[in-house]
């Protein structure tokens, strides 16, 4: 196991009606900006519950944050928040709203030229307005981590950034908010969390027994509970298990002290930036390709995954590995997620374009061994046509 530092200050309020805790959490703040998306929180009653908890507080609203939140939209929120002297940002929604709010929080305090430089030029976040979240879509883990992914539409770029200053102060996780999600968003959430786990798990063995056991167990939770949610959308405990598993999948615990391989995400972000495919769907396309092309170096962990998650074992290593890759793809398909580029009408010449874009950003040494080059990405995507 490698040396690591682990720090996660996010206070979690989990369960039914926990949104009422906002009233005490927000006591120290004078002017709150509620940030949300295109209106799902109004349709499902979350907005009303938040407003009840915030009664008597000075609240302004910024709505319209889109999936894959856009810099162009978020800068409007930054201007409004500065004008209104906002001292707390409350995000209500999925990963896009929470990520967007993290960007707003940092951009308000950014004193150099363009806050986009925090993403494109790795300019450090030196200050940020405090933020909290009411999560309504379990998937990204943004509610309990310090990262965010923002899209700049004018240049088709989707980039990540992060800072310990961007951990939410608290996040409210009420599984009942999931009841109004369309099935496809539940499926997306299961796949996104699944891939967050595999990227911190299916690399090379490092005798990290705790992390390996956690990863395998969380994957089993997703495999068992995810389909229960899709079958019975109001099964509270299944929703609760899915929500908590997705949060645990990317709050820093699994990846502490172990090698990680974020190549599936990096390639996926390019596909979303260019073609607008949902984040999780890009991952379902790419992951089986990464597992296949990189199977020699990932062999030991693929076998650990086969045996401990799916109960697949046998004498032939190669057979076990091929079977577990097929099983992974089958699981995504069983959730209603398509797994080939052509399923999303992505043209064949996109493969070269994606590789070129990765190379342009110097993402040329991805993976746990830094050997997933654009040429390897081409092989991966060619398999996924
Ligand atoms: O806009 P609203 O009206 O809120 O509708 C949203 C949106 O259309 C809807 N929705 C959310 N909660 C709902 C609901 N509809 C009905 N009932 C509810 N309870 O769902 C749609 C998708 O929402 P979005 O927030 O875009 O989805 P998700 O949570 O999957 O977030 C995806 C974004 O997060 C980034 C992705 O790249 C993408 O931009 N990620 C962030 C990460 C992080 N911060 O750590 C890591 C991830 O790997 C990921 O990259
Ligand atoms: Zn993700």
mmCIF file of C-alpha atoms in Angstrom, residues 105-112 118 122-129 161-166:
data_model
loop_
_atom_site.group_PDB
_atom_site.id
_atom_site.type_symbol
_atom_site.label_atom_id
_atom_site.label_comp_id
_atom_site.label_asym_id
_atom_site.label_seq_id
_atom_site.Cartn_x
_atom_site.Cartn_y
_atom_site.Cartn_z
ATOM 1 C CA UNK A 105 -17.761 29.323 -5.467
ATOM 2 C CA UNK A 106 -14.191 29.474 -6.731
ATOM 3 C CA UNK A 107 -14.844 31.900 -9.581
ATOM 4 C CA UNK A 108 -16.427 34.528 -7.291
ATOM 5 C CA UNK A 109 -13.123 34.771 -5.430
ATOM 6 C CA UNK A 110 -10.849 34.413 -8.455
ATOM 7 C CA UNK A 111 -8.854 37.593 -8.813
ATOM 8 C CA UNK A 112 -6.855 37.016 -11.969
ATOM 9 C CA UNK A 118 -8.401 27.232 -13.074
ATOM 10 C CA UNK A 122 -4.326 24.608 -13.609
ATOM 11 C CA UNK A 123 -4.412 27.995 -11.829
ATOM 12 C CA UNK A 124 -4.739 27.276 -8.123
ATOM 13 C CA UNK A 125 -7.989 27.896 -6.261
ATOM 14 C CA UNK A 126 -6.865 30.180 -3.435
ATOM 15 C CA UNK A 127 -10.237 31.088 -1.964
ATOM 16 C CA UNK A 128 -13.872 30.069 -2.367
ATOM 17 C CA UNK A 129 -17.305 30.923 -1.051
ATOM 18 C CA UNK A 161 -10.572 20.914 -11.466
ATOM 19 C CA UNK A 162 -10.618 20.691 -7.717
ATOM 20 C CA UNK A 163 -9.448 22.055 -4.399
ATOM 21 C CA UNK A 164 -9.901 21.179 -0.726
ATOM 22 C CA UNK A 165 -11.669 24.572 -0.548
ATOM 23 C CA UNK A 166 -14.450 23.091 -2.670
#
